[in-house]
Each structure stands twice: as C-alpha cells, then as structure tokens.
Short mmCIF file of C-alpha atoms in Angstrom, two decimals:
data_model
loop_
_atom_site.label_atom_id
_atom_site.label_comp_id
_atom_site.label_asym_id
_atom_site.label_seq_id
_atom_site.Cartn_x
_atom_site.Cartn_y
_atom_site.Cartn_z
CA UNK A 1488 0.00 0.00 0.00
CA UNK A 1489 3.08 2.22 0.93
CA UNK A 1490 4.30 1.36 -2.33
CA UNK A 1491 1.33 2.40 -4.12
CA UNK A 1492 0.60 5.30 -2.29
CA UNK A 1493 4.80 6.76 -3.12
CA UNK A 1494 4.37 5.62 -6.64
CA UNK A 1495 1.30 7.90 -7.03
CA UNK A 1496 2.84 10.85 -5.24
CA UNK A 1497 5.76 10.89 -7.67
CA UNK A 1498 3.70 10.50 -10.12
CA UNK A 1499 1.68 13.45 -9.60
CA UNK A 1500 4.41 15.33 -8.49
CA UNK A 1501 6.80 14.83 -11.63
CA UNK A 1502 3.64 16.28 -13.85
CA UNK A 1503 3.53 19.16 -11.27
CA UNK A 1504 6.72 19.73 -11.92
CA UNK A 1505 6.53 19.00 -15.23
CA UNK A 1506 3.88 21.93 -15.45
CA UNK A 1507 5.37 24.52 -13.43
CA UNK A 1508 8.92 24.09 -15.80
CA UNK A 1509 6.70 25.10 -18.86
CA UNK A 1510 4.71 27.92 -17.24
CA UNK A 1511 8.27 29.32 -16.56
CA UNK A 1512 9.63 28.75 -20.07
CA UNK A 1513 6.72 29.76 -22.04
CA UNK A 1514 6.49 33.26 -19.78
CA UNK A 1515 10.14 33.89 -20.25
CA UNK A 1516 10.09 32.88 -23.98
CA UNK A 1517 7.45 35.64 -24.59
CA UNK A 1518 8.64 38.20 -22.04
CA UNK A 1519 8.84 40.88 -24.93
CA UNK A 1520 6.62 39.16 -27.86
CA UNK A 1521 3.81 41.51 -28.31
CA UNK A 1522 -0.32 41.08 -26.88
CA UNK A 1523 -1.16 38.54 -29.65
CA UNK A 1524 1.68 36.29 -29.71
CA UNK A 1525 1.55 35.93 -25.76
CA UNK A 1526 -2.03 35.12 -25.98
CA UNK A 1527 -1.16 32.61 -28.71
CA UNK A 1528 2.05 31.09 -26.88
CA UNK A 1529 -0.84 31.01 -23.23
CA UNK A 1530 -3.43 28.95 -25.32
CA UNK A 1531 -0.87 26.63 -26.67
CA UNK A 1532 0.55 26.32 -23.38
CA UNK A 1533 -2.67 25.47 -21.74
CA UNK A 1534 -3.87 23.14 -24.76
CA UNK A 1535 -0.36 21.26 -23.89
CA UNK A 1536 -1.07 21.23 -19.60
CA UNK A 1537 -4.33 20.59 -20.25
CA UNK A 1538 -3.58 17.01 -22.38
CA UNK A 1539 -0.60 16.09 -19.56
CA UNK A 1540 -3.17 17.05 -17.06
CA UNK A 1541 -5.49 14.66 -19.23
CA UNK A 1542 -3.44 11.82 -19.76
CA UNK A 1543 -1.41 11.74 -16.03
CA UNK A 1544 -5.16 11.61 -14.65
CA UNK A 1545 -6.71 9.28 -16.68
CA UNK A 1546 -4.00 6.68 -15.88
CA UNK A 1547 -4.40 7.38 -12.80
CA UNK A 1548 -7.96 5.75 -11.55
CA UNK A 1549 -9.33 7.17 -8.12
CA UNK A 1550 -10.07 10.88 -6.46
CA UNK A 1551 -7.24 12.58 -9.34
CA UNK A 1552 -9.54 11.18 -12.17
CA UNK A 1553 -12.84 12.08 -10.26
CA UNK A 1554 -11.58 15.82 -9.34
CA UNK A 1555 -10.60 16.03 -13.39
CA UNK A 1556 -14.21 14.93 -13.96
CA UNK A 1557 -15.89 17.44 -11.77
CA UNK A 1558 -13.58 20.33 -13.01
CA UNK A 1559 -14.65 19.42 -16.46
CA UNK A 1560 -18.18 20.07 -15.29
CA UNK A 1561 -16.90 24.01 -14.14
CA UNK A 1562 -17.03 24.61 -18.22
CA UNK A 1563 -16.42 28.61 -17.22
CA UNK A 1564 -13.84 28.30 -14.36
CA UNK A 1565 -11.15 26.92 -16.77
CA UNK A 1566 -9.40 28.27 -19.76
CA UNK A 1567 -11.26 26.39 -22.93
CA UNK A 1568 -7.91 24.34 -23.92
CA UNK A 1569 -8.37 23.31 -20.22
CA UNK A 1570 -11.56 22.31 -20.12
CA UNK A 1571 -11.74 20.54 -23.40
CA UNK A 1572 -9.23 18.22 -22.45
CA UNK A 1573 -10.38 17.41 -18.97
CA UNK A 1574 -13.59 16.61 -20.48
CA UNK A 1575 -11.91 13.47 -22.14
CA UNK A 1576 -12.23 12.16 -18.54
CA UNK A 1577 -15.50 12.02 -19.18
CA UNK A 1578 -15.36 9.15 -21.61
CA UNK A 1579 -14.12 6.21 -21.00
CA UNK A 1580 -11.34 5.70 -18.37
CA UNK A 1581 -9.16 2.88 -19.03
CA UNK A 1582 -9.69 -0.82 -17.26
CA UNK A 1583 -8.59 -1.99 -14.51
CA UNK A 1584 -7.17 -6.24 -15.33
CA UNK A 1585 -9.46 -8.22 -14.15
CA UNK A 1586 -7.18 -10.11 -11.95
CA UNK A 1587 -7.43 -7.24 -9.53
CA UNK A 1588 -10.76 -6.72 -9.90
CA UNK A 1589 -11.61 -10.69 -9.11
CA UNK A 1590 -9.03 -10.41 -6.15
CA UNK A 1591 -11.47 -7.20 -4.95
CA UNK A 1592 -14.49 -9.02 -5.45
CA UNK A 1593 -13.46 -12.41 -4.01
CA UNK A 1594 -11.93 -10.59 -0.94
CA UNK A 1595 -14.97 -8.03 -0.25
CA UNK A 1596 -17.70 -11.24 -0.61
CA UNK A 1597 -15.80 -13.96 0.52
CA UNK A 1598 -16.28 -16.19 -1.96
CA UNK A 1599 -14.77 -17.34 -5.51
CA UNK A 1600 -16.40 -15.61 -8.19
CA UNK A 1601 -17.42 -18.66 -9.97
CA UNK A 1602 -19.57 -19.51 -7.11
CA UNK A 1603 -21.25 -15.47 -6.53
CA UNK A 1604 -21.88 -15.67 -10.95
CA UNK A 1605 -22.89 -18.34 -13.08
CA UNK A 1606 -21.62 -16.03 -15.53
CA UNK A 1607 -19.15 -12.92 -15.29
CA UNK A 1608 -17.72 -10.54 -18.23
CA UNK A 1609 -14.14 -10.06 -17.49
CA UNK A 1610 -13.84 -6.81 -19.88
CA UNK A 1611 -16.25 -4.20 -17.89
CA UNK A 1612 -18.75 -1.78 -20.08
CA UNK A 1613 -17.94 0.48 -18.07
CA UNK A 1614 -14.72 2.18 -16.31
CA UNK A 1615 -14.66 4.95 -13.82
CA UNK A 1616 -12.78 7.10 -11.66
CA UNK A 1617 -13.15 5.06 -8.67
CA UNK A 1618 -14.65 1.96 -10.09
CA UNK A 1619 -15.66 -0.22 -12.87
CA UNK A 1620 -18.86 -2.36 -13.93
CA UNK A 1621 -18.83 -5.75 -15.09
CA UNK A 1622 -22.39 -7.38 -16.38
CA UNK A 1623 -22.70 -10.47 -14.68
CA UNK A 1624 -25.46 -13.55 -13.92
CA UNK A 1625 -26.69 -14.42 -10.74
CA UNK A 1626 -26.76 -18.62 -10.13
CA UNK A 1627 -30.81 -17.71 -10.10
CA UNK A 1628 -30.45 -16.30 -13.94
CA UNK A 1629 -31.09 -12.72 -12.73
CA UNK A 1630 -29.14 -10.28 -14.83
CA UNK A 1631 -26.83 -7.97 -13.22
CA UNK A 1632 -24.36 -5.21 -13.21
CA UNK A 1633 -21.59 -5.52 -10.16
CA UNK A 1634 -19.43 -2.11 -9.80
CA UNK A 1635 -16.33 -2.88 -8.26
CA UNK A 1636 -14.43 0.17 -6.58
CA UNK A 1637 -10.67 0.11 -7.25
CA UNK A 1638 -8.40 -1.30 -4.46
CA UNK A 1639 -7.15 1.25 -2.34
CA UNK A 1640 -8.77 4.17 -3.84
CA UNK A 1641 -10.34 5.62 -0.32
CA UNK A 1642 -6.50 5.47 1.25
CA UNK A 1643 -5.44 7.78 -1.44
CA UNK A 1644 -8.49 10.41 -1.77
CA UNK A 1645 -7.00 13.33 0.72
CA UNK A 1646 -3.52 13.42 -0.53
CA UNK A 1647 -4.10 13.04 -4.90
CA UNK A 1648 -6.62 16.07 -4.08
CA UNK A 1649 -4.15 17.82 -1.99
CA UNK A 1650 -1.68 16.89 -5.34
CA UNK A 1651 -4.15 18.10 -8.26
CA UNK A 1652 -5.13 21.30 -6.83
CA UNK A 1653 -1.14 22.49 -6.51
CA UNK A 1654 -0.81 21.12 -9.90
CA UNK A 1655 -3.80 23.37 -11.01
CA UNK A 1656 -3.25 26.25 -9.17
CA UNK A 1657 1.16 26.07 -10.89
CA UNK A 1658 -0.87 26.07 -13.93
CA UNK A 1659 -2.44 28.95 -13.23
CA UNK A 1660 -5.81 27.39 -14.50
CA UNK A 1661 -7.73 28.20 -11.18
CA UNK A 1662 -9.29 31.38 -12.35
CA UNK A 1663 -11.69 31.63 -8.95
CA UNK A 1664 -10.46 33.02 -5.65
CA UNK A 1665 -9.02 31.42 -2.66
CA UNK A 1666 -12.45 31.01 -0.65
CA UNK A 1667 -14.23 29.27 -4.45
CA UNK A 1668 -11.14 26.99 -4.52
CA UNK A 1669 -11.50 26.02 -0.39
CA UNK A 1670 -14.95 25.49 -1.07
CA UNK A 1671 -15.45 23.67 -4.40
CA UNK A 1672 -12.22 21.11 -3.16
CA UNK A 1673 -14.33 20.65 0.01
CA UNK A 1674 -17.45 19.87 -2.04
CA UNK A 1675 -15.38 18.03 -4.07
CA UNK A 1676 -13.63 16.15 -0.97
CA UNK A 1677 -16.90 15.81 0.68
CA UNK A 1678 -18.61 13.86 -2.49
CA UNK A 1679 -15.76 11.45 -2.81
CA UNK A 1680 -16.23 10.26 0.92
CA UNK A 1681 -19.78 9.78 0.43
CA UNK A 1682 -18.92 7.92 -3.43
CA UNK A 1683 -16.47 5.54 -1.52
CA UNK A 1684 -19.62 4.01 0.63
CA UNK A 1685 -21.11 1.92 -1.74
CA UNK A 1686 -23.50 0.74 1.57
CA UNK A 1687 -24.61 4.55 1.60
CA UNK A 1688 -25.09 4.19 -2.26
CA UNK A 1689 -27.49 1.05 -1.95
CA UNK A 1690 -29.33 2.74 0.93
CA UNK A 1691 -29.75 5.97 -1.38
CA UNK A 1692 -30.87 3.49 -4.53
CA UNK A 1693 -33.33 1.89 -2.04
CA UNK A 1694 -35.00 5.55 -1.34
CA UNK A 1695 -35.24 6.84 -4.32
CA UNK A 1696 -36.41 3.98 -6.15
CA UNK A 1697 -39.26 3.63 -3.54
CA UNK A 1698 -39.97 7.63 -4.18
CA UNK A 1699 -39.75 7.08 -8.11
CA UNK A 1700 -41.72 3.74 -7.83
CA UNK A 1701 -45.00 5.31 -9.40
CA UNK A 1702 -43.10 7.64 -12.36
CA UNK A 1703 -43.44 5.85 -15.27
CA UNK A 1704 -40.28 6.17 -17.31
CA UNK A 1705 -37.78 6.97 -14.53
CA UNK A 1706 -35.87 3.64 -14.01
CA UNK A 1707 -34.17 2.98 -11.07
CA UNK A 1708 -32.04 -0.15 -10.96
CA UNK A 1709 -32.90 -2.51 -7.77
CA UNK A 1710 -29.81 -3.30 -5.18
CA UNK A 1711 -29.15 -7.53 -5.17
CA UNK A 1712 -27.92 -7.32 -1.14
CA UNK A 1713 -26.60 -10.25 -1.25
CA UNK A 1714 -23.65 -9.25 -3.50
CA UNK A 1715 -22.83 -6.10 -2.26
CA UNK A 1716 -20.66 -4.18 0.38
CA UNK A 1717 -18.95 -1.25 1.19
CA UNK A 1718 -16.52 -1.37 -1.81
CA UNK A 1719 -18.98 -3.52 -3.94
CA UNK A 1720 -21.95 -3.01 -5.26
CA UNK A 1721 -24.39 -5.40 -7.12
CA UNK A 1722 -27.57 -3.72 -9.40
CA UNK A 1723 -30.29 -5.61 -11.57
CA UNK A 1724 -28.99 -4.86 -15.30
CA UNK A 1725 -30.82 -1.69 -16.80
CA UNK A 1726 -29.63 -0.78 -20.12
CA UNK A 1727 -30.29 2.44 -22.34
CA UNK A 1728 -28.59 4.39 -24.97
CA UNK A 1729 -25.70 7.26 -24.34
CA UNK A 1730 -26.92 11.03 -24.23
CA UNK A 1731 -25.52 11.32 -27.80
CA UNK A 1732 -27.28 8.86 -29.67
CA UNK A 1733 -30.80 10.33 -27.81
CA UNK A 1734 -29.70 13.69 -29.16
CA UNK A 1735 -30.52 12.05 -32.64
CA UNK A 1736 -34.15 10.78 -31.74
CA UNK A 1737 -37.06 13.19 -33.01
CA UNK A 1738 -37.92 16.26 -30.92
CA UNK A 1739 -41.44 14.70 -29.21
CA UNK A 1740 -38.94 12.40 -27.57
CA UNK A 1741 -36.61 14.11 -26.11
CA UNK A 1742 -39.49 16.22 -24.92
CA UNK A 1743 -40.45 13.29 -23.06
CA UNK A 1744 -36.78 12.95 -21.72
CA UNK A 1745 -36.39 16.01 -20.48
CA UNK A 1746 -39.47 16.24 -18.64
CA UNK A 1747 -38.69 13.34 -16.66
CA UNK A 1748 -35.18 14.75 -16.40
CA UNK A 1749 -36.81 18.01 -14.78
CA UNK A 1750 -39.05 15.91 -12.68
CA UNK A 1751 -35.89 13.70 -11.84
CA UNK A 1752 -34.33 16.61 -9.88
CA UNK A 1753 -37.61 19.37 -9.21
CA UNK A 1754 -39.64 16.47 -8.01
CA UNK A 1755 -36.68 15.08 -5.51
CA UNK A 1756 -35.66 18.38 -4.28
CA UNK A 1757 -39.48 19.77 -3.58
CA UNK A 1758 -41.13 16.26 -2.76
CA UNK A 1759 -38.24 14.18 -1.31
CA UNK A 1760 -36.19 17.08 0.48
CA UNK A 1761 -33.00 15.06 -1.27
CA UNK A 1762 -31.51 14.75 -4.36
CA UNK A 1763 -29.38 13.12 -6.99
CA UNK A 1764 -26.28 15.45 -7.47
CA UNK A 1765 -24.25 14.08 -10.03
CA UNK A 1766 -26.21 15.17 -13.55
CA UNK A 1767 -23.06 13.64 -15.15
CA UNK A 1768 -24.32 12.22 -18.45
CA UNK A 1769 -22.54 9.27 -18.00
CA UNK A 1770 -24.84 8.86 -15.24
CA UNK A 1771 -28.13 8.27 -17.25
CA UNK A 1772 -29.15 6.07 -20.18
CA UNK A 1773 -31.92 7.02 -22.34
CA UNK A 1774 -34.41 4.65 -24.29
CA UNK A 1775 -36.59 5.26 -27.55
CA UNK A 1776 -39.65 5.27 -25.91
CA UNK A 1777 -38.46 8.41 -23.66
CA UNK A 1778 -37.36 6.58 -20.72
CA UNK A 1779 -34.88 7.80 -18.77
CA UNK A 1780 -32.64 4.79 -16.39
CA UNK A 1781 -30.84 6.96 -13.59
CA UNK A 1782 -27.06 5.37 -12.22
CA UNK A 1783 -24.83 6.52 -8.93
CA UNK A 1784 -26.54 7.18 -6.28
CA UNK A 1785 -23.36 8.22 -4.75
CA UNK A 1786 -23.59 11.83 -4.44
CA UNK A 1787 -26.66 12.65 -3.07
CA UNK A 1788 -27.52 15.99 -0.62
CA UNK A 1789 -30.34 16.58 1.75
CA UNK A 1790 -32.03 19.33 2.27
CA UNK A 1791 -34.40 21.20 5.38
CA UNK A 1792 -38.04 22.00 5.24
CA UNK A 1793 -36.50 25.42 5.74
CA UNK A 1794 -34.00 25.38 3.21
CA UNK A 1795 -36.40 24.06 0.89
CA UNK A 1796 -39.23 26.42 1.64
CA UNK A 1797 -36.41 29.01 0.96
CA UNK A 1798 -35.48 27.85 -2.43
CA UNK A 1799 -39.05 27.43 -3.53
CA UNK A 1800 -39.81 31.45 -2.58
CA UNK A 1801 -36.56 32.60 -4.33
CA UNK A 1802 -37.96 30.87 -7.90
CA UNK A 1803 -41.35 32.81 -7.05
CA UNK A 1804 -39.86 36.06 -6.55
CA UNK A 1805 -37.58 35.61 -9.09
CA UNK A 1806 -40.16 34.54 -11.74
CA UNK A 1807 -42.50 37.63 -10.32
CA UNK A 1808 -39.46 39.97 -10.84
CA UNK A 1809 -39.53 41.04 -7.40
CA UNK A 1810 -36.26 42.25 -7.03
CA UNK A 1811 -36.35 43.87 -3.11
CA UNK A 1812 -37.72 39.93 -1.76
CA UNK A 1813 -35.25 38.73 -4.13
CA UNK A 1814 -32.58 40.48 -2.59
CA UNK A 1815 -33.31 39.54 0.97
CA UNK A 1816 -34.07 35.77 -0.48
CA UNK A 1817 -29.93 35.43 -1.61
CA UNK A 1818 -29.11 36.77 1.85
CA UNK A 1819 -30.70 34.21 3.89
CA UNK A 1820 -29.31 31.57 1.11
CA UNK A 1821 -25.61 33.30 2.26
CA UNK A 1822 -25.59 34.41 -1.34
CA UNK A 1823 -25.08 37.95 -0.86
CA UNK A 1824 -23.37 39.46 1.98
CA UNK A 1825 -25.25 41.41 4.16
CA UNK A 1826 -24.11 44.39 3.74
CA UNK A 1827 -25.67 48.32 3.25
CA UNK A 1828 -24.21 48.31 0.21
CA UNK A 1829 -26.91 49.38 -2.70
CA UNK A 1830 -27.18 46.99 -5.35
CA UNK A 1831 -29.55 48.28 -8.15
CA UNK A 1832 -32.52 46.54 -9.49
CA UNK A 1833 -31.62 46.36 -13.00
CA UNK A 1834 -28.34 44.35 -11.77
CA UNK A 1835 -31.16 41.50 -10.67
CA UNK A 1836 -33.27 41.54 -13.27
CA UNK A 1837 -30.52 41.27 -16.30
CA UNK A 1838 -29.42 38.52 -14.40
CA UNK A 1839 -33.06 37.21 -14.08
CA UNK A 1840 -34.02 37.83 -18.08
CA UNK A 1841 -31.08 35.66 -19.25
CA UNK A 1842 -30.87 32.65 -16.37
CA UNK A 1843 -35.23 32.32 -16.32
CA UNK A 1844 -34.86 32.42 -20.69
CA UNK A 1845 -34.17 28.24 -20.59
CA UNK A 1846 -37.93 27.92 -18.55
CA UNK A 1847 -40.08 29.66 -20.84
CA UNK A 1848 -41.16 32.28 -18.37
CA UNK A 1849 -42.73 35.31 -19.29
CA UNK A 1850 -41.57 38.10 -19.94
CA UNK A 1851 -38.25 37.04 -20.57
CA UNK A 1852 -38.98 34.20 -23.31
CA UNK A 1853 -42.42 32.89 -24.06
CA UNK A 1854 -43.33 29.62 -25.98
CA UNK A 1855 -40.87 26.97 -26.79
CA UNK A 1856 -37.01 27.11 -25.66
CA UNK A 1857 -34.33 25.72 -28.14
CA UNK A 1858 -31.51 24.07 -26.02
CA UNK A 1859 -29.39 23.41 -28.83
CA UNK A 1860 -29.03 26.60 -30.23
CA UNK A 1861 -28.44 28.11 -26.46
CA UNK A 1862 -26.56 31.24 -26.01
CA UNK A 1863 -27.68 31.63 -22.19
CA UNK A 1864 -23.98 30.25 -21.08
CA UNK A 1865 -22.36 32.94 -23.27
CA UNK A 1866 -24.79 35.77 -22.29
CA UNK A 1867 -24.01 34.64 -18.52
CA UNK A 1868 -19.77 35.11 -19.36
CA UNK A 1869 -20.76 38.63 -20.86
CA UNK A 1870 -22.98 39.96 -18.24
CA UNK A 1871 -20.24 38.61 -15.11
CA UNK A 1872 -17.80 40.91 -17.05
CA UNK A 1873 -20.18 43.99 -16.86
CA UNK A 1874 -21.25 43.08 -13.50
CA UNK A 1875 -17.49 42.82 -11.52
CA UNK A 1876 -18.01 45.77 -9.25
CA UNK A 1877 -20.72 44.28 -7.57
CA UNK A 1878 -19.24 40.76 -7.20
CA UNK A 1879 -17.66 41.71 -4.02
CA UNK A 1880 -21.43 41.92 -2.26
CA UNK A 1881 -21.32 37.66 -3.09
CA UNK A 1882 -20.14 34.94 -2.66
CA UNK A 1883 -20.17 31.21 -3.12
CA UNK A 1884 -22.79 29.16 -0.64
CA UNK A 1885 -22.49 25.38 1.53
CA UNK A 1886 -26.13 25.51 0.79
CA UNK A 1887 -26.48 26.22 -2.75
CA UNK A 1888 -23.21 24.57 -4.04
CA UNK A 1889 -24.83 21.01 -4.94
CA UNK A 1890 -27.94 22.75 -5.86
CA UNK A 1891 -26.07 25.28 -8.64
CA UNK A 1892 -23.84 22.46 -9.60
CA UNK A 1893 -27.18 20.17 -10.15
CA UNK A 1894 -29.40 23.04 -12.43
CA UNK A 1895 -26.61 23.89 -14.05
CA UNK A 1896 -25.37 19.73 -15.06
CA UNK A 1897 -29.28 19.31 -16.45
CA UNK A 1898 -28.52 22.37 -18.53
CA UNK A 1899 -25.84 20.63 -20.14
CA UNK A 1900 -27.77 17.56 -20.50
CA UNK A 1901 -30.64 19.55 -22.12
CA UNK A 1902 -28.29 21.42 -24.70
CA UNK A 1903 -26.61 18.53 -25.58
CA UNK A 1904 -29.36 16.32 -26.06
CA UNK A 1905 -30.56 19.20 -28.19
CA UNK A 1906 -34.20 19.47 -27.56
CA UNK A 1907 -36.61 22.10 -28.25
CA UNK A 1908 -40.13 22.44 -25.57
CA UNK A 1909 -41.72 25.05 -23.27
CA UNK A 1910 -40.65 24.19 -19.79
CA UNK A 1911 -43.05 26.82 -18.07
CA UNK A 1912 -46.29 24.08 -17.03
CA UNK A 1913 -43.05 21.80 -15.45
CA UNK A 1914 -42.04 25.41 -13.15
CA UNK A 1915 -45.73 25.91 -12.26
CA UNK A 1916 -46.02 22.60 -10.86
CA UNK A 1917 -43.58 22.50 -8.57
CA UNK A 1918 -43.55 26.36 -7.98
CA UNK A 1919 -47.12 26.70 -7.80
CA UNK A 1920 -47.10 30.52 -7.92
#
C-alpha cells in the first residue's frame, strides 16, 4: 500500500513539476513578444497542460480522475484548452485487469467468483474514476451489473486532491479566488467520501427507487444485497442508450426525456427534500420510448423543510421579478453578503431575463425554448464581465453549491441532447405561484 501510495505521489508530483517548468519557459520565452503572440504562446501552453493534465489523470484511476471529472463540469472556471481536455475524462477511463478486480471481489464477498456468478464478463462496459462495472449472472439467472471500486482508492483520496489542486493552481488554471477553490475542493472532498460508501449508495438506490416507484419512465435499478458491500456493489442490469445517440431521436422524444429529467431533480428536491447530485451524463441512459434509467446514487444531498421552503420562494420572486424579496431571499441563502451596500434593481433583473430564458417564463422568453441553439452560457460570461463591481457583495454558498452544480449539469444535459419544448407548465407545478 506504501508502495502504491509513493508511486502515485511521484507521479503526480513529476507532472507538477513537469507543469510549473513550462509555465516558466513559455512566460520567459514571450517576455517581450507583443499582446497577440503571448495570448497565442498562453493557449498553446494550456492546450499542452491541459492534455498532460489529461493523460497523467486518466491513468491514474481514483479521487485525481474524479476531481478532473468534476472540473470538467466548471465549463467557465477553466481556460477552454483546459476544459476541453479534462472533459476526455468524461469518456471512458481505461480498465482496470481483471485479476485485480476478481481479487477485490473475491476478498470483499468472501467467496470465488465462480460460485457469486454463473456467468461474469471479465472486460467491464464500463470504467470509472473510482470503479468499474462488469455485467454479470446471478446462479438464479437474474441479470446484473456488479461495480467494483478500485483497491485502495479511499487510502489515497486526501492526498491526490491535496496533489491536483497544486498542480492546477502552478498552472495557473484556477481562475476563482481562494475562498471558491477552499470550497469547491471541500465539495469536491466531501462527495468522494460519500462515493467511496457503496452501503450509503445502496441505501440511497433503495430511497429513491421507492420515491420514483409510481413515475413511469424513470428507471431505477434494484440493489441484489446479497452481493454487495462497502466497496462492492451489485444492481439488476438496466440498459439504455448514451446522451448522444438520444440527441438524434425526433424532438417529441426528447421532450419526453427532459421532462422526466426536470421531474428527476424538481420532483426530488421539492417532494423528497434530497436529491441526486451528479447530472453527469454518463450517469443516465436514455431509451426510444423516452425513458430515462438513472445510475450513482453516490452523491446525493439533503435538504431542510427550511431550506427548501427558501429555495421554492426565491424561484417565485424571481419569476414575479420582485427584485427587493429577491434580494433579501440570496441573503438568507448566504448568497449575498449582508451588507448596506446598494445593489440596483436592473443588476437583478438582467441577471433574471437571461438565467429564467431556458424555462419559458414570461416576460423574458415565451413559448418553446431551443436548447441546442443556447446562447444563455455565453450571455451569462458577458454579463459577469459587466457586472465585476458588484461581485464583491457575493459569494459562493455550503447551501447552494450542490444545488447550482445540479441546475446547471441538467442544462448541459438539455443542450446537448438538443431538444426544443416550453418548460413553463413543469415550473408551475412544482412552484405553484
């Protein structure tokens, strides 16, 4: 363990340094090249960290790969060449060989494989950061999906974060401040522990497929006890089709996807008080009929009556336009400071007519919304640049971090599966204004 534990350090650490030597180089190089050839030389030297960054990770398995995966997701918070490669991480990671898997499996359910499967893929369909699924069949013929965390993947989770975020920040790719990066590495920190506990996992599955039990076309796969533990977890075999092939199907179908996507997370957060966090899109399958089959239950956050009574009156003063409750709503969320510092109302509502556009609420965009030809994520980059001297009256919130990262992961999905539809009956139902 020792051994595995100082490999991976000087791993990490060689692409650190790695890193920092080029930062140096390519800022000497261009100490007296004009504005456009130092922009040039900083966007090759970022395409460049970003593919080491890439490549070291993706080897890697385990809380590096998972932090590169959740960066990817923070689209805006790192340069594009950045971002574009850390979203490769995304894919597929590479396999783990199945001895070590087997080894895992036999020594988490004490038992030889052969006796746990009457049948067991050794190539998995699926690799992870921290883990990899294998389809398998139970002796009773049940078909099943067993993810097997990597060995020794909790041991290593504080110290590779501790690792990526100096490599980052000797990048100089961390464009947030010091209090963002404490807080999104905590978050960050915080969701791996909770990833690693694959009995918390099956406990989560158990919940929300008893709360989803009655939506038709959200499919929950069922937890086989018998086959799993902390570090192993065994799921009745659910199969669907990637986010990209759905983003083919005709519109009146992925109309029916993202409805059920909405109610996925509106209905949990307003009905259940807890929800799915990890709108990954690697974490949902999609069939032609408009189902949608939900995975990892890992990450999941619960929320207060009070909390949630909180959110539900910021969307209705928001969508009313009332600016003044608005105001008072972000600082009881610990949004904005408080502070007797005027902020004026047409700050709010720009920021209201372009983030309530994607829901089809009037006045800001009636009738049908066309996710695939978005320009709400570049209108939001444009209006933060206009709006920096009032930045300093917020700042990032414990409560709202999941929540943000959650609306803002089912925009994605919604863009990139293309889709055109009016979202505003969806709001009134669970807003009920």
């Amino acid at each position: 363990m020792a051994k595995t534990s100082g490999k991976r350090f000087m791993k990490l650490a060689g692409m650190t340094a790695s890193i920092a030597g080029k930062a140096a180089k390519n800022s000497f190089k261009h100490l007296s090249s004009d504005e456009e050839k130092r922009l040039q030389a900083r966007s090759e030297l970022m395409q460049d960290v970003g593919i080491q960054i890439a490549e070291t990770l993706g080897e890697m398995k385990g809380a590096v790969m998972k932090v590169g995966q959740i960066a990817s997701q923070y689209k805006d918070v790192f340069p594009p060449e950045v971002a574009t490669a850390l979203e490769k991480l995304q894919k597929d990671a590479p396999p783990m060989p199945y001895t070590q898997i087997r080894a895992q499996i036999e020594r988490e359910l004490k038992a030889p494989v052969a006796e746990l499967f009457s049948e067991f893929e050794e190539t998995p369909f699926a690799a992870a950061s921290i883990g990899q699924v294998h389809k398998a069949v139970l002796p009773s013929g049940q078909r099943v999906v067993v993810k097997v965390q990597y060995p020794n993947v909790d041991e290593n989770c504080d110290s590779d974060l501790k690792q990526v975020r100096m490599a980052l920040k000797i990048a100089g790719v961390l464009n947030m401040s010091k209090q963002l990066q404490e807080q999104l590495f905590h978050e960050i920190r915080q969701s791996l522990h909770d990833e690693l506990d694959y009995i918390k996992e099956a406990h989560n599955l158990r919940v929300f497929g008893a709360f989803h039990a009655e939506d038709t076309g959200i499919i929950i796969p069922k937890v086989i006890s018998s086959h799993s533990t902390k570090r192993i977890l065994t799921l009745t075999e659910e199969m669907g089709e990637t986010l990209s092939v759905a983003a083919t199907w005709d519109n009146d179908i992925k109309q029916k996807i993202a409805k059920r996507l909405f109610h996925f997370t509106a209905g949990q957060l307003f009905e259940l008080y807890r929800m799915h966090c990890d709108p990954h899109p690697g974490n949902f399958a999609f069939r032609e009929n408009g189902s949608v089959i939900a995975y990892d239950f890992g990450g999941i956050r619960s929320y207060s009556d009070s909390e949630v009574q909180l959110f539900k009156r910021f969307a209705q003063h928001a969508i009313k336009g009332d600016v003044t409750a608005l105001e008072q709503d972000l600082i009881a969320l610990d949004i904005r400071r408080d502070d007797d510092k005027h902020i004026p109302g047409e700050f709010y509502a720009k920021w209201l007519s372009i983030g309530l556009k994607p829901l089809s609420i009037s006045p800001y965009h009636k009738g049908a919304f066309d996710f695939g030809n978005s320009q709400v994520h570049h209108e939001v980059i444009t209006q933060m640049r206009t709006s920096l001297k009032y930045f300093g009256q917020f700042q990032p919130s414990a409560m709202t971090m999941m929540l943000d990262r959650t609306v803002s992961g089912q925009y994605w999905n919604l863009v990139n599966l293309g889709v055109i539809i009016d979202l505003s009956p969806l709001v009134d139902d669970y807003i009920k204004l």
